[in-house]
Amino acid sequence: MSAIIGFTVLKGVDSHQSAATAQQRALAYFPHLNQMTFDVGESKISIWGHHVLSDCIHYMPDGSVLILVGPEAGLYPWKALHSDLSPDSPPQVFNLPWEGRVVLLRISANGKCWTMWNDWLGSIPVFYAQVGKGWIASTLEPVVVAQAGFTPNDIFLPALLSILIHGHTLGDWSLYKPMCVIPPDCTAEWNEHGFTSKQYFTVRPSTERWETGWDDLIDEMYELTREAISAVLKKGTFWLLPLSSGLDSRIIAGVGAEFGANLRAYTWGAPHSEDVEYASRIARALGIPWKWIDTGTDYLAKYVQQWADLFGSAMHFHGMYQMPFLDALKAEPSGRILSGFLGDQLAGFDVDFQTSFHSPSVRTYQAVEDTFVHWHVNEIPSLLKMDVQDAFEELACEIDRMRNIQPGPWFQRLRFLPIWGRQRHFTYFQTKLEDYWRGVDVPYLNRKYAQFCLSLPRAVLDHRILQQAMLVRYYGKLAVIPGSFAPEPIKPTGRYLLKKRIAHLLPSVLRRGPFRDFSAILLSRDVESLRRGGDRAIWPLREAWNRLSEWVNLDLVEREYQSALSGNMKSVRKLQSLQTLAYRLLDA
């Protein structure tokens, strides 16, 4: 089906050559994508995506143009929008009729006014900046940076701190002060008066189900989960499912098998790793085809330039392991990808440690606990060569704003830190890459399902207890298979407990074959890839070394590099955060 997956729009810009060059550099990796450029009054629009892009464009009776980014346009009648988006209707009262990842862009007939609506998560980030008296907005961060001509003097120090600490920015920040990201769940407008946005909070926390009984909660989660997944399955005839050993993709696989969907499962990772071992068992239990994809160990050096061309300085240089996996899928039958995106956060993945880490009365400079931090807050003053205290205070204010952006009990307010922070500024990279390679659908990004999850009491969210109970009740054969979500299966069998008892009596070298579940398994191959690629894997740290010396303590960076080579994954993440800064200093 036809789908636009990205766009760039400019107005009031004398020359757009810089933007065009950056855009073509990113899209050159994807010759299978179709591209289209056209003018609407004073605005110049570029779009790209799958199949017939004109299907995703509609001209309104007043001459304005609608551009749908994300879902397939054919699934909704355009004319149904005429009354909702008539000139007499304020744009703020319009609700998107699509679920999933979606942006709707409207360009006025004269091209002087843009209006944009996005989904409640803001799952397709749109970067924008003023260029002289004009504007540019794009789903590709490097395009906006190139056209605006930002320099190191434009770097926003609080955002840099967030990237170094978390690997991504917060709120509507970008690495550059003059460039922002459209807030989630909002209407954004660019007109002769400048830029404005209004957030709606169409998916809100509530106490609606705090009095609901346990069995009823399990049944309702089951029905809403099936409803959300089946609604996506009905849109296609064949699906590719990246199947990990976690809960989200195994539930999608379970529902898909239940509905008799035509899907194939694929798993990447080191041989005999948790995901590979357990995903194969899940597929076998459900009777669906499964294949292991070997991503190799050269991906950091091989794909680092492509990563930079696609994401620029939007986040740290982490996630390149997805690229060889997606490249390998080119040889597989055609079909869209099913993603478990957002499932873990909605089901309560981090509720327990978020509430134990944060306190309403304590200011903090980090949004997540130490386990997920790259450079620790206490390391930053030694790393950076400038005074960062004011920047730290601004970062603390943004974290406090985000953890109070929605009303409700403390644990519910905290949920928007990862949902509107980590999800839309970091983990969105998976769905973006899947969209560029194949096209993607995201069943859990469903407003009805999300509203349900945000109405639950904390007790059923800690450690995803409710979701696990649903799996036991309705997909029992999947509940007995271990996974990366917990040290043991949700429902250990007698056979499993016996093997566990025997395994604990064996030395680790003998925990093979039937006892492999109880041996230490390496989950990430980034260390191996760094060792193989050397300096090429951390491009452009060495290339920007002299400029980087003006910003950071290079002795500390070199120490982390040696630590990474010795096997420290924390040091790998630290280097990947610094790659973001080095990339923007490279040509300064």
Coordinates of C-alpha atoms in Angstrom, one line a residue:
M1 CA 0.0 0.0 0.0
S2 CA 1.0 3.6 -0.6
A3 CA 2.5 5.5 2.3
I4 CA 4.6 8.6 2.8
I5 CA 7.3 8.0 5.4
G6 CA 9.0 11.4 5.5
F7 CA 8.8 15.0 4.3
T8 CA 10.6 18.4 4.1
V9 CA 8.7 21.6 3.7
L10 CA 10.2 25.1 3.2
K11 CA 8.8 28.6 2.7
G12 CA 10.4 32.0 2.4
V13 CA 13.9 30.5 1.7
D14 CA 15.8 31.9 -1.2
S15 CA 17.8 28.8 -1.9
H16 CA 17.0 25.3 -0.6
Q17 CA 20.2 23.6 -2.0
S18 CA 21.7 22.8 1.4
A19 CA 18.5 21.0 2.5
A20 CA 18.2 19.2 -0.9
T21 CA 21.8 18.0 -0.6
A22 CA 21.4 16.6 2.9
Q23 CA 18.0 15.0 2.0
Q24 CA 19.5 13.3 -1.0
R25 CA 22.5 12.1 1.0
A26 CA 20.1 10.4 3.4
L27 CA 17.7 9.0 0.8
A28 CA 20.5 7.7 -1.5
Y29 CA 20.7 4.6 0.7
F30 CA 17.1 3.7 -0.2
P31 CA 16.7 3.6 -4.0
H32 CA 13.5 1.6 -3.6
L33 CA 11.7 4.6 -2.1
N34 CA 9.8 7.0 -4.4
Q35 CA 10.3 10.7 -4.1
M36 CA 8.1 13.6 -5.2
T37 CA 8.7 17.4 -5.1
F38 CA 6.0 20.0 -5.8
D39 CA 5.1 23.6 -4.9
V40 CA 2.0 24.9 -3.2
G41 CA 2.0 28.7 -3.4
E42 CA 5.1 29.9 -1.6
S43 CA 5.9 26.5 -0.1
K44 CA 8.1 23.8 -1.6
I45 CA 7.3 20.3 -0.4
S46 CA 9.4 17.1 -0.8
I47 CA 7.9 13.7 0.2
W48 CA 9.2 10.2 0.0
G49 CA 7.8 6.7 0.7
H50 CA 6.4 3.5 -0.7
H51 CA 4.4 3.0 -3.9
V52 CA 2.1 5.8 -5.2
L53 CA 2.8 8.9 -3.1
S54 CA 0.0 10.9 -4.8
D55 CA -2.5 8.6 -3.0
C56 CA -1.4 10.2 0.2
I57 CA -2.1 13.8 -1.0
H58 CA -5.5 15.4 -1.2
Y59 CA -6.6 18.8 -2.4
M60 CA -9.3 20.4 -0.3
P61 CA -12.2 22.5 -1.7
D62 CA -10.4 25.7 -0.5
G63 CA -7.3 24.9 -2.5
S64 CA -5.2 23.8 0.5
V65 CA -3.3 20.5 0.4
L66 CA -3.4 17.6 2.9
I67 CA -0.3 15.4 3.1
L68 CA -0.7 12.2 5.2
V69 CA 2.5 10.8 6.6
G70 CA 2.5 7.4 8.2
P71 CA -0.5 5.1 7.7
E72 CA -2.0 4.1 4.3
A73 CA -4.2 6.8 2.9
G74 CA -6.5 4.3 1.2
L75 CA -7.9 3.2 4.6
Y76 CA -9.7 6.4 5.2
P77 CA -12.0 8.4 2.8
W78 CA -10.5 11.9 2.2
K79 CA -13.8 13.5 1.7
A80 CA -14.8 12.6 5.3
L81 CA -12.3 15.3 6.4
H82 CA -13.9 18.1 4.4
S83 CA -16.4 19.2 7.1
D84 CA -13.9 18.6 10.0
L85 CA -11.2 20.7 8.2
S86 CA -13.4 23.4 6.6
P87 CA -12.2 27.0 6.8
D88 CA -14.8 27.7 9.5
S89 CA -13.6 24.9 11.8
P90 CA -10.7 25.8 14.2
P91 CA -7.8 23.3 13.6
Q92 CA -7.5 22.8 17.3
V93 CA -10.8 20.9 17.5
F94 CA -9.8 18.3 14.8
N95 CA -8.9 14.8 16.0
L96 CA -6.8 12.5 13.9
P97 CA -9.0 9.5 12.6
W98 CA -5.9 7.3 12.2
E99 CA -4.2 5.1 14.8
G100 CA -0.5 4.4 15.0
R101 CA 2.4 6.6 13.7
V102 CA 0.9 9.5 11.9
V103 CA 1.4 13.1 10.9
L104 CA -1.1 15.1 8.9
L105 CA 0.2 18.3 7.2
R106 CA -2.0 20.9 5.7
I107 CA -0.5 23.6 3.4
S108 CA -2.7 26.6 2.6
A109 CA -3.4 27.4 -1.0
N110 CA -1.0 30.3 -1.0
G111 CA 1.6 28.3 0.8
K112 CA 1.9 30.9 3.5
C113 CA 0.4 28.8 6.3
W114 CA 1.2 25.3 7.5
T115 CA -0.8 23.3 10.0
M116 CA 0.4 20.0 11.4
W117 CA -1.4 17.4 13.6
N118 CA 0.6 14.4 15.0
D119 CA -0.3 11.3 17.0
W120 CA -0.5 11.3 20.8
L121 CA 3.1 10.1 21.2
G122 CA 4.7 12.3 18.5
S123 CA 6.2 9.1 17.3
I124 CA 7.4 10.6 14.0
P125 CA 9.6 13.5 15.2
V126 CA 9.4 16.6 13.1
F127 CA 12.3 19.1 13.4
Y128 CA 11.8 22.8 12.5
A129 CA 13.7 26.1 12.6
Q130 CA 13.4 29.6 11.3
V131 CA 15.7 30.4 8.4
G132 CA 16.0 34.1 7.9
K133 CA 12.4 35.2 7.4
G134 CA 11.3 31.8 6.3
W135 CA 10.9 28.3 7.9
I136 CA 11.9 24.7 7.3
A137 CA 10.4 21.6 8.8
S138 CA 11.5 18.0 8.2
T139 CA 11.4 14.5 9.5
L140 CA 15.1 14.4 8.8
E141 CA 17.1 16.3 11.4
P142 CA 20.2 16.7 9.2
V143 CA 18.1 18.5 6.6
V144 CA 17.1 21.2 9.0
V145 CA 20.6 21.6 10.4
A146 CA 22.1 21.9 6.9
Q147 CA 19.6 24.5 5.7
A148 CA 19.8 26.6 8.8
G149 CA 23.6 26.5 8.8
F150 CA 23.9 25.9 12.5
T151 CA 27.4 26.2 14.1
P152 CA 28.9 25.0 17.4
N153 CA 27.9 28.4 18.7
D154 CA 24.3 27.4 18.4
I155 CA 24.7 24.2 20.5
F156 CA 22.3 24.2 23.4
L157 CA 24.3 23.1 26.4
P158 CA 21.4 21.6 28.5
A159 CA 20.5 19.4 25.5
L160 CA 24.1 18.3 25.1
L161 CA 24.0 17.3 28.8
S162 CA 20.9 15.3 28.2
I163 CA 22.4 13.5 25.2
L164 CA 25.6 12.7 27.2
I165 CA 23.5 11.4 30.2
H166 CA 20.5 9.8 28.6
G167 CA 21.5 9.4 24.9
H168 CA 18.7 11.6 23.8
T169 CA 17.1 15.0 24.4
L170 CA 14.0 15.8 26.4
G171 CA 10.8 17.8 25.6
D172 CA 11.0 19.7 22.4
W173 CA 14.8 20.2 22.6
S174 CA 17.3 19.4 20.0
L175 CA 21.1 19.8 20.1
Y176 CA 20.7 23.3 18.7
K177 CA 18.9 26.1 20.6
P178 CA 17.2 27.5 17.4
M179 CA 15.9 24.1 16.3
C180 CA 13.0 22.4 18.1
V181 CA 10.9 19.2 17.8
I182 CA 7.1 19.4 17.4
P183 CA 5.5 18.5 20.7
P184 CA 3.5 15.2 20.8
D185 CA -0.3 15.2 20.6
C186 CA -0.6 18.7 19.3
T187 CA -1.6 21.1 16.5
A188 CA 1.3 23.1 15.3
E189 CA 0.9 26.2 13.1
W190 CA 3.3 28.3 11.1
N191 CA 1.9 31.6 9.7
E192 CA 2.7 35.2 9.3
H193 CA 2.8 35.6 13.1
G194 CA 5.4 32.8 13.6
F195 CA 5.1 29.4 15.1
T196 CA 2.5 28.3 17.7
S197 CA 1.5 24.9 19.1
K198 CA -1.2 23.5 21.3
Q199 CA -1.1 20.2 23.1
Y200 CA -4.3 18.2 23.6
F201 CA -3.4 15.3 25.9
T202 CA -5.9 13.1 24.1
V203 CA -4.5 10.1 26.1
R204 CA -4.6 10.9 29.8
P205 CA -3.9 9.1 33.0
S206 CA -7.0 8.3 35.1
T207 CA -8.2 6.3 38.0
E208 CA -11.0 4.7 36.0
R209 CA -10.0 1.1 36.7
W210 CA -8.7 1.4 40.2
E211 CA -11.8 -0.4 41.5
T212 CA -11.9 -3.0 38.8
G213 CA -11.4 -6.6 39.9
W214 CA -8.2 -8.6 38.9
D215 CA -10.0 -11.1 36.6
D216 CA -11.8 -8.3 34.8
L217 CA -8.6 -6.4 34.2
I218 CA -6.9 -9.5 32.7
D219 CA -9.9 -10.1 30.4
E220 CA -10.0 -6.4 29.3
M221 CA -6.3 -6.2 28.6
Y222 CA -6.7 -9.4 26.5
E223 CA -9.6 -8.0 24.5
L224 CA -7.9 -4.6 23.9
T225 CA -4.6 -6.2 23.0
R226 CA -6.3 -8.5 20.5
E227 CA -8.3 -5.7 19.1
A228 CA -5.3 -3.4 18.6
I229 CA -3.2 -6.1 17.0
S230 CA -6.0 -7.6 14.8
A231 CA -6.9 -4.1 13.5
V232 CA -3.3 -3.9 12.1
L233 CA -3.3 -7.5 10.8
K234 CA -6.4 -6.7 8.7
K235 CA -4.5 -4.1 6.8
G236 CA -2.2 -6.6 5.1
T237 CA -1.9 -10.1 3.8
F238 CA 1.7 -10.9 4.9
W239 CA 3.8 -9.7 7.8
L240 CA 7.4 -9.8 9.0
L241 CA 7.8 -9.9 12.8
P242 CA 11.1 -9.1 14.5
L243 CA 10.7 -11.6 17.3
S244 CA 12.7 -11.1 20.5
S245 CA 12.4 -13.1 23.7
G246 CA 10.5 -10.2 25.3
L247 CA 6.8 -10.0 26.0
D248 CA 5.6 -7.5 23.3
S249 CA 6.6 -9.3 20.2
R250 CA 5.7 -12.8 21.6
I251 CA 2.2 -11.4 22.3
I252 CA 1.9 -10.1 18.7
A253 CA 3.0 -13.5 17.5
G254 CA 0.5 -15.2 19.8
V255 CA -2.4 -13.0 18.5
G256 CA -1.2 -13.4 14.9
A257 CA -1.2 -17.2 15.2
E258 CA -4.6 -17.1 16.9
F259 CA -6.1 -15.2 13.9
G260 CA -4.3 -17.3 11.4
A261 CA -2.3 -14.4 10.1
N262 CA 0.3 -15.0 7.4
L263 CA 3.5 -13.9 9.2
R264 CA 7.1 -15.0 9.5
A265 CA 9.3 -14.3 12.5
Y266 CA 12.9 -13.2 12.4
T267 CA 15.4 -12.8 15.2
W268 CA 18.9 -11.2 15.3
G269 CA 21.7 -11.6 17.8
A270 CA 24.6 -13.6 18.8
P271 CA 24.2 -17.4 18.3
H272 CA 22.6 -19.0 21.3
S273 CA 21.8 -15.7 22.9
E274 CA 18.6 -15.3 24.9
D275 CA 16.6 -13.8 22.1
V276 CA 17.7 -16.4 19.5
E277 CA 17.2 -19.4 21.8
Y278 CA 13.8 -18.4 23.2
A279 CA 12.4 -16.8 20.1
S280 CA 12.9 -20.0 18.2
R281 CA 10.9 -21.8 20.9
I282 CA 8.1 -19.3 20.7
A283 CA 7.8 -19.7 17.0
R284 CA 7.9 -23.4 17.3
A285 CA 5.2 -23.4 20.0
L286 CA 3.0 -21.3 17.7
G287 CA 3.8 -23.1 14.5
I288 CA 5.0 -20.0 12.6
P289 CA 8.0 -19.9 10.3
W290 CA 11.1 -18.5 12.0
K291 CA 14.6 -17.5 10.9
W292 CA 17.7 -16.4 12.6
I293 CA 19.5 -13.4 11.1
D294 CA 23.3 -13.1 11.7
T295 CA 24.1 -9.4 11.9
G296 CA 27.8 -10.1 12.0
T297 CA 30.2 -7.9 14.0
D298 CA 31.2 -5.2 11.5
Y299 CA 28.0 -3.1 11.6
L300 CA 29.3 -0.2 13.7
A301 CA 32.0 0.7 11.2
K302 CA 29.9 -0.2 8.2
Y303 CA 26.8 1.8 9.0
V304 CA 28.0 4.7 11.1
Q305 CA 28.0 7.2 8.1
Q306 CA 24.5 6.1 7.1
W307 CA 23.3 6.5 10.7
A308 CA 24.7 10.1 10.8
D309 CA 23.0 10.9 7.5
L310 CA 19.7 9.7 8.8
F311 CA 19.7 10.9 12.4
G312 CA 22.4 13.5 12.6
S313 CA 22.6 14.7 16.2
A314 CA 19.0 13.7 17.1
M315 CA 20.4 11.1 19.6
H316 CA 23.5 9.0 20.4
F317 CA 25.0 6.7 17.8
H318 CA 23.3 3.6 19.1
G319 CA 21.1 1.2 17.0
M320 CA 23.2 0.3 14.0
Y321 CA 22.7 -3.4 14.8
Q322 CA 19.2 -2.9 13.3
M323 CA 20.7 -2.0 9.9
P324 CA 22.3 -5.4 8.9
F325 CA 19.2 -7.1 10.2
L326 CA 17.0 -5.0 7.9
D327 CA 19.4 -5.4 5.0
A328 CA 19.1 -9.2 5.4
L329 CA 15.3 -8.9 5.2
K330 CA 15.6 -7.6 1.6
A331 CA 16.0 -11.2 0.5
E332 CA 12.8 -12.2 2.3
P333 CA 9.2 -12.1 0.8
S334 CA 7.7 -8.6 0.5
G335 CA 5.6 -7.4 3.4
R336 CA 5.4 -4.8 6.1
I337 CA 7.0 -5.2 9.5
L338 CA 5.0 -5.6 12.8
S339 CA 6.7 -3.7 15.6
G340 CA 6.3 -4.1 19.4
F341 CA 7.1 -0.4 19.8
L342 CA 5.8 1.2 23.0
G343 CA 4.3 -2.1 24.4
D344 CA 6.8 -2.3 27.2
Q345 CA 6.3 1.2 28.5
L346 CA 2.5 1.1 28.4
A347 CA 2.4 -2.2 30.3
G348 CA 4.6 -0.8 33.1
F349 CA 8.1 -1.9 32.2
D350 CA 9.8 0.8 34.3
V351 CA 7.1 2.0 36.7
D352 CA 8.7 0.4 39.8
F353 CA 12.2 1.8 39.3
Q354 CA 10.9 5.2 38.1
T355 CA 8.9 5.6 41.3
S356 CA 11.8 4.4 43.5
F357 CA 14.3 6.7 41.8
H358 CA 12.2 10.0 41.6
S359 CA 10.8 12.0 44.4
P360 CA 8.4 15.0 44.0
S361 CA 10.5 17.1 46.4
V362 CA 14.0 16.2 44.9
R363 CA 15.4 17.9 41.9
T364 CA 17.3 15.6 39.6
Y365 CA 19.5 15.9 36.5
Q366 CA 18.7 12.5 35.1
A367 CA 15.4 11.1 34.0
V368 CA 16.4 7.4 34.5
E369 CA 18.2 5.4 37.1
D370 CA 21.9 4.9 37.0
T371 CA 21.7 1.6 35.1
F372 CA 20.5 3.4 32.0
V373 CA 22.7 6.5 32.3
H374 CA 25.6 6.9 29.9
W375 CA 27.9 9.5 31.4
H376 CA 27.0 9.9 35.1
V377 CA 26.0 13.3 36.3
N378 CA 29.1 13.4 38.6
E379 CA 31.4 12.7 35.6
I380 CA 30.2 15.6 33.4
P381 CA 32.2 18.4 35.1
S382 CA 35.4 16.4 34.5
L383 CA 34.4 15.6 31.0
L384 CA 33.4 19.0 29.7
K385 CA 35.7 22.0 29.7
M386 CA 33.1 24.7 30.4
D387 CA 30.9 25.6 33.4
V388 CA 27.8 23.4 33.2
Q389 CA 26.0 24.3 36.4
D390 CA 23.4 26.6 34.8
A391 CA 22.9 24.0 32.1
F392 CA 22.3 21.4 34.8
E393 CA 19.7 23.6 36.4
E394 CA 17.9 24.0 33.1
L395 CA 18.0 20.3 32.6
A396 CA 16.5 19.7 36.0
C397 CA 13.7 22.2 35.3
E398 CA 12.8 20.4 32.1
I399 CA 12.8 17.0 33.8
D400 CA 10.5 18.5 36.5
R401 CA 8.2 20.0 33.9
M402 CA 7.9 16.6 32.1
R403 CA 7.2 14.6 35.2
N404 CA 4.4 17.0 36.0
I405 CA 3.1 17.6 32.4
Q406 CA 0.0 15.5 33.1
P407 CA -2.2 15.5 36.2
G408 CA -2.7 12.4 38.4
P409 CA -0.9 10.4 41.0
W410 CA 2.9 10.6 41.1
F411 CA 3.6 7.2 39.5
Q412 CA 1.3 8.1 36.5
R413 CA 2.9 11.5 36.0
L414 CA 6.3 9.9 35.9
R415 CA 5.3 7.6 33.1
F416 CA 5.5 10.5 30.6
L417 CA 9.2 10.8 31.2
P418 CA 10.0 7.6 29.2
I419 CA 6.9 7.8 27.0
W420 CA 7.4 11.3 25.8
G421 CA 11.2 11.2 26.3
R422 CA 12.9 8.0 25.7
Q423 CA 10.2 6.6 23.3
R424 CA 9.9 9.6 21.0
H425 CA 13.5 10.8 21.2
F426 CA 15.4 7.5 21.2
T427 CA 13.6 4.2 20.6
Y428 CA 11.7 5.6 17.7
F429 CA 14.8 4.9 15.6
Q430 CA 13.7 1.3 15.2
T431 CA 10.4 2.1 13.7
K432 CA 11.9 4.8 11.5
L433 CA 14.5 2.3 10.1
E434 CA 11.8 -0.3 9.6
D435 CA 9.7 2.2 7.8
Y436 CA 12.5 3.1 5.4
W437 CA 13.4 -0.5 4.7
R438 CA 10.0 -2.1 4.5
G439 CA 7.2 -0.1 6.0
V440 CA 6.0 -0.7 9.6
D441 CA 2.9 -0.9 11.7
V442 CA 2.8 -0.5 15.5
P443 CA -0.2 -2.2 17.1
Y444 CA 0.5 -0.9 20.7
L445 CA 0.3 2.7 19.6
N446 CA -3.4 2.6 19.9
R447 CA -5.3 5.2 21.8
K448 CA -7.9 2.9 23.3
Y449 CA -5.3 0.5 24.5
A450 CA -3.0 3.3 25.8
Q451 CA -5.9 4.9 27.7
F452 CA -6.6 1.5 29.3
C453 CA -3.0 1.1 30.4
L454 CA -2.8 4.7 31.8
S455 CA -5.9 4.0 33.9
L456 CA -4.5 1.1 35.9
P457 CA -3.3 1.1 39.5
R458 CA 0.4 0.8 40.1
A459 CA 0.1 -2.6 41.7
V460 CA -0.8 -4.3 38.4
L461 CA 1.9 -2.4 36.5
D462 CA 5.0 -3.1 38.6
H463 CA 7.1 -5.7 36.7
R464 CA 4.3 -5.8 34.1
I465 CA 2.3 -8.2 36.4
L466 CA -1.0 -7.7 34.6
Q467 CA 0.4 -8.3 31.1
Q468 CA 2.2 -11.5 32.4
A469 CA -1.1 -12.7 34.0
M470 CA -2.8 -12.2 30.7
L471 CA -0.2 -14.3 28.9
V472 CA -0.6 -17.1 31.5
R473 CA -4.4 -17.1 31.1
Y474 CA -4.7 -16.8 27.3
Y475 CA -1.3 -17.9 25.9
G476 CA -0.1 -20.4 28.4
K477 CA 2.3 -22.2 26.0
L478 CA 4.2 -18.9 25.7
A479 CA 4.2 -18.3 29.4
V480 CA 6.4 -21.3 30.0
I481 CA 9.2 -20.1 27.7
P482 CA 11.8 -17.9 29.4
G483 CA 12.8 -14.5 28.0
S484 CA 14.8 -11.3 28.4
F485 CA 12.0 -9.7 30.4
A486 CA 12.6 -11.7 33.6
P487 CA 15.2 -14.2 35.0
E488 CA 12.7 -17.0 34.8
P489 CA 9.6 -17.9 32.7
I490 CA 6.3 -16.5 34.0
K491 CA 5.0 -20.0 34.6
P492 CA 7.9 -22.3 35.4
T493 CA 7.2 -26.0 34.6
G494 CA 8.3 -28.8 36.8
R495 CA 10.8 -29.8 34.1
Y496 CA 12.2 -26.3 34.1
L497 CA 12.6 -26.2 37.9
L498 CA 14.3 -29.6 37.9
K499 CA 16.8 -28.5 35.2
K500 CA 17.4 -25.3 37.2
R501 CA 18.3 -27.3 40.3
I502 CA 20.7 -29.6 38.3
A503 CA 22.3 -26.6 36.5
H504 CA 23.1 -24.9 39.7
L505 CA 25.1 -27.9 40.7
L506 CA 27.2 -27.8 37.5
P507 CA 30.2 -25.5 36.8
S508 CA 29.3 -22.8 34.2
V509 CA 31.4 -24.5 31.5
L510 CA 29.1 -27.5 31.6
R511 CA 25.8 -25.5 31.4
R512 CA 25.3 -26.4 27.7
G513 CA 22.6 -28.2 25.7
P514 CA 19.5 -28.7 27.9
F515 CA 21.1 -26.4 30.6
R516 CA 21.9 -23.5 28.3
D517 CA 19.1 -21.5 29.9
F518 CA 21.2 -21.1 33.1
S519 CA 24.4 -20.0 31.5
A520 CA 25.6 -16.4 31.2
I521 CA 24.6 -15.1 27.7
L522 CA 26.0 -12.0 26.0
L523 CA 23.1 -9.9 24.8
S524 CA 24.9 -7.2 22.9
R525 CA 27.5 -7.5 20.2
D526 CA 28.5 -3.8 20.2
V527 CA 31.7 -4.6 22.0
E528 CA 32.7 -7.2 19.4
S529 CA 31.8 -4.7 16.6
L530 CA 33.9 -2.0 18.3
R531 CA 36.9 -4.3 18.6
R532 CA 36.6 -5.3 14.9
G533 CA 36.1 -1.7 13.6
G534 CA 38.5 0.1 15.9
D535 CA 38.5 3.8 15.2
R536 CA 36.2 3.4 12.3
A537 CA 33.5 2.2 14.7
I538 CA 33.6 5.4 16.6
W539 CA 33.7 7.7 13.6
P540 CA 34.1 10.7 13.7
L541 CA 35.7 10.9 17.2
R542 CA 39.2 10.8 15.8
E543 CA 38.5 12.9 12.8
A544 CA 37.1 15.7 15.1
W545 CA 39.7 15.1 17.8
N546 CA 41.2 18.6 17.7
R547 CA 37.9 20.4 17.8
L548 CA 36.7 18.0 20.4
S549 CA 39.6 18.9 22.6
E550 CA 38.0 22.4 22.9
W551 CA 34.9 20.8 24.5
V552 CA 36.0 17.7 26.4
N553 CA 38.8 16.1 28.3
L554 CA 40.4 13.8 25.7
D555 CA 42.3 11.8 28.3
L556 CA 39.0 10.7 29.8
V557 CA 37.6 9.8 26.4
E558 CA 40.7 7.7 25.6
R559 CA 40.3 5.9 28.9
E560 CA 36.7 5.1 28.1
Y561 CA 37.8 3.9 24.6
Q562 CA 40.3 1.4 26.1
S563 CA 37.6 0.3 28.6
A564 CA 35.2 -0.3 25.8
L565 CA 37.7 -2.4 23.9
S566 CA 38.2 -4.5 27.1
G567 CA 34.4 -5.3 27.1
N568 CA 32.8 -2.5 29.1
M569 CA 29.4 -1.9 27.5
K570 CA 28.9 1.3 29.6
S571 CA 32.0 2.7 28.0
V572 CA 30.6 1.9 24.5
R573 CA 27.5 3.9 25.3
K574 CA 29.6 6.8 26.5
L575 CA 31.5 6.9 23.3
Q576 CA 28.3 6.7 21.2
S577 CA 27.0 9.8 23.0
L578 CA 30.2 11.7 22.3
Q579 CA 30.0 10.7 18.6
T580 CA 26.9 12.9 18.4
L581 CA 28.9 16.0 19.5
A582 CA 31.9 15.0 17.4
Y583 CA 29.7 14.7 14.3
R584 CA 28.6 18.3 14.7
L585 CA 32.1 19.6 15.3
L586 CA 33.6 17.7 12.4
D587 CA 33.3 20.4 9.8
A588 CA 33.1 23.4 12.1

